[in-house]
Amino acid sequence: MVEPRDVVAVVVAVENPADRLVGAVSALSAHLPPSDRPTVRPLCPARPWPRMRSDEAARRVHEGGAAIGSFVPLDLHPRLWPPAELVPLP
């Protein structure tokens, strides 16, 4: 079994902008590979990271107005979808 990365919990008030991102950030975090195996997904080790669920979560975070890089460890930034799409909207 692949050990997931350590995570922390953050509490946000309901009905604020961060609340809308909680589900997507949680899904994105759940699918992050361990630092020593950056292509292996902890929930489905047979398939490389990133895959559809993590990509969908990343897109929901991005569409919610947050920078995906803020929720993904630095060692995984080169594997994120195209950098042009990661630039925060003005």
XYZ file of C-alpha atoms in Angstrom:
90
model
C 0.000 0.000 0.000
C 1.195 3.491 -0.827
C 1.317 5.831 2.154
C -0.368 9.183 1.465
C 1.265 12.503 2.258
C 0.703 14.037 5.652
C -2.179 16.498 5.624
C -3.623 19.152 7.909
C -7.225 20.162 8.408
C -8.411 23.734 8.040
C -11.720 25.003 9.353
C -13.555 27.706 7.407
C -16.856 29.430 8.045
C -19.765 28.364 5.883
C -20.961 30.739 3.167
C -17.637 32.365 2.378
C -15.452 31.984 -0.726
C -13.175 29.385 0.887
C -16.177 27.205 1.759
C -16.905 26.755 -1.945
C -13.438 25.262 -2.460
C -13.357 22.839 0.478
C -14.591 19.778 -1.435
C -12.256 20.355 -4.363
C -9.234 21.011 -2.130
C -9.994 17.869 -0.109
C -10.292 15.771 -3.274
C -7.099 17.246 -4.680
C -5.229 16.520 -1.432
C -6.546 12.962 -1.214
C -5.089 12.163 -4.614
C -1.601 13.641 -4.119
C 1.220 11.121 -4.524
C 3.828 10.620 -1.788
C 6.954 12.758 -2.054
C 9.198 9.751 -2.651
C 6.994 8.403 -5.496
C 5.619 11.436 -7.381
C 3.871 9.437 -10.088
C 2.013 7.019 -7.784
C -1.451 7.792 -6.483
C -2.219 6.606 -2.936
C -5.871 5.807 -3.721
C -5.099 3.929 -6.942
C -1.407 2.983 -7.183
C -1.889 1.139 -10.481
C -2.412 4.419 -12.344
C 0.025 7.350 -12.534
C -0.678 10.792 -11.076
C -2.322 13.042 -12.148
C -5.485 11.323 -13.350
C -9.070 12.328 -13.958
C -10.220 12.824 -10.330
C -7.219 14.901 -9.330
C -7.464 16.857 -12.577
C -11.176 17.530 -12.003
C -10.456 18.691 -8.454
C -7.630 20.938 -9.675
C -9.916 22.490 -12.276
C -12.625 23.132 -9.653
C -10.059 24.866 -7.429
C -8.856 26.944 -10.383
C -12.390 27.819 -11.497
C -13.130 28.850 -7.904
C -10.516 31.564 -8.285
C -7.671 29.978 -6.323
C -4.192 29.139 -7.571
C -3.769 25.361 -7.714
C -0.119 25.685 -6.805
C -1.183 26.918 -3.383
C -2.665 23.481 -2.644
C -0.085 21.228 -4.300
C 3.398 20.597 -2.859
C 6.228 22.288 -4.756
C 7.774 18.998 -5.866
C 4.619 18.253 -7.886
C 4.303 21.619 -9.649
C 6.135 20.411 -12.793
C 3.503 17.669 -13.182
C 0.477 19.979 -12.970
C -1.467 20.774 -16.100
C -0.088 23.503 -18.358
C 1.371 26.449 -16.413
C -0.534 28.951 -18.563
C -3.745 27.619 -17.023
C -2.372 28.015 -13.503
C -1.939 31.778 -13.689
C -4.536 33.421 -11.422
C -7.122 35.485 -13.229
C -6.896 39.272 -12.659
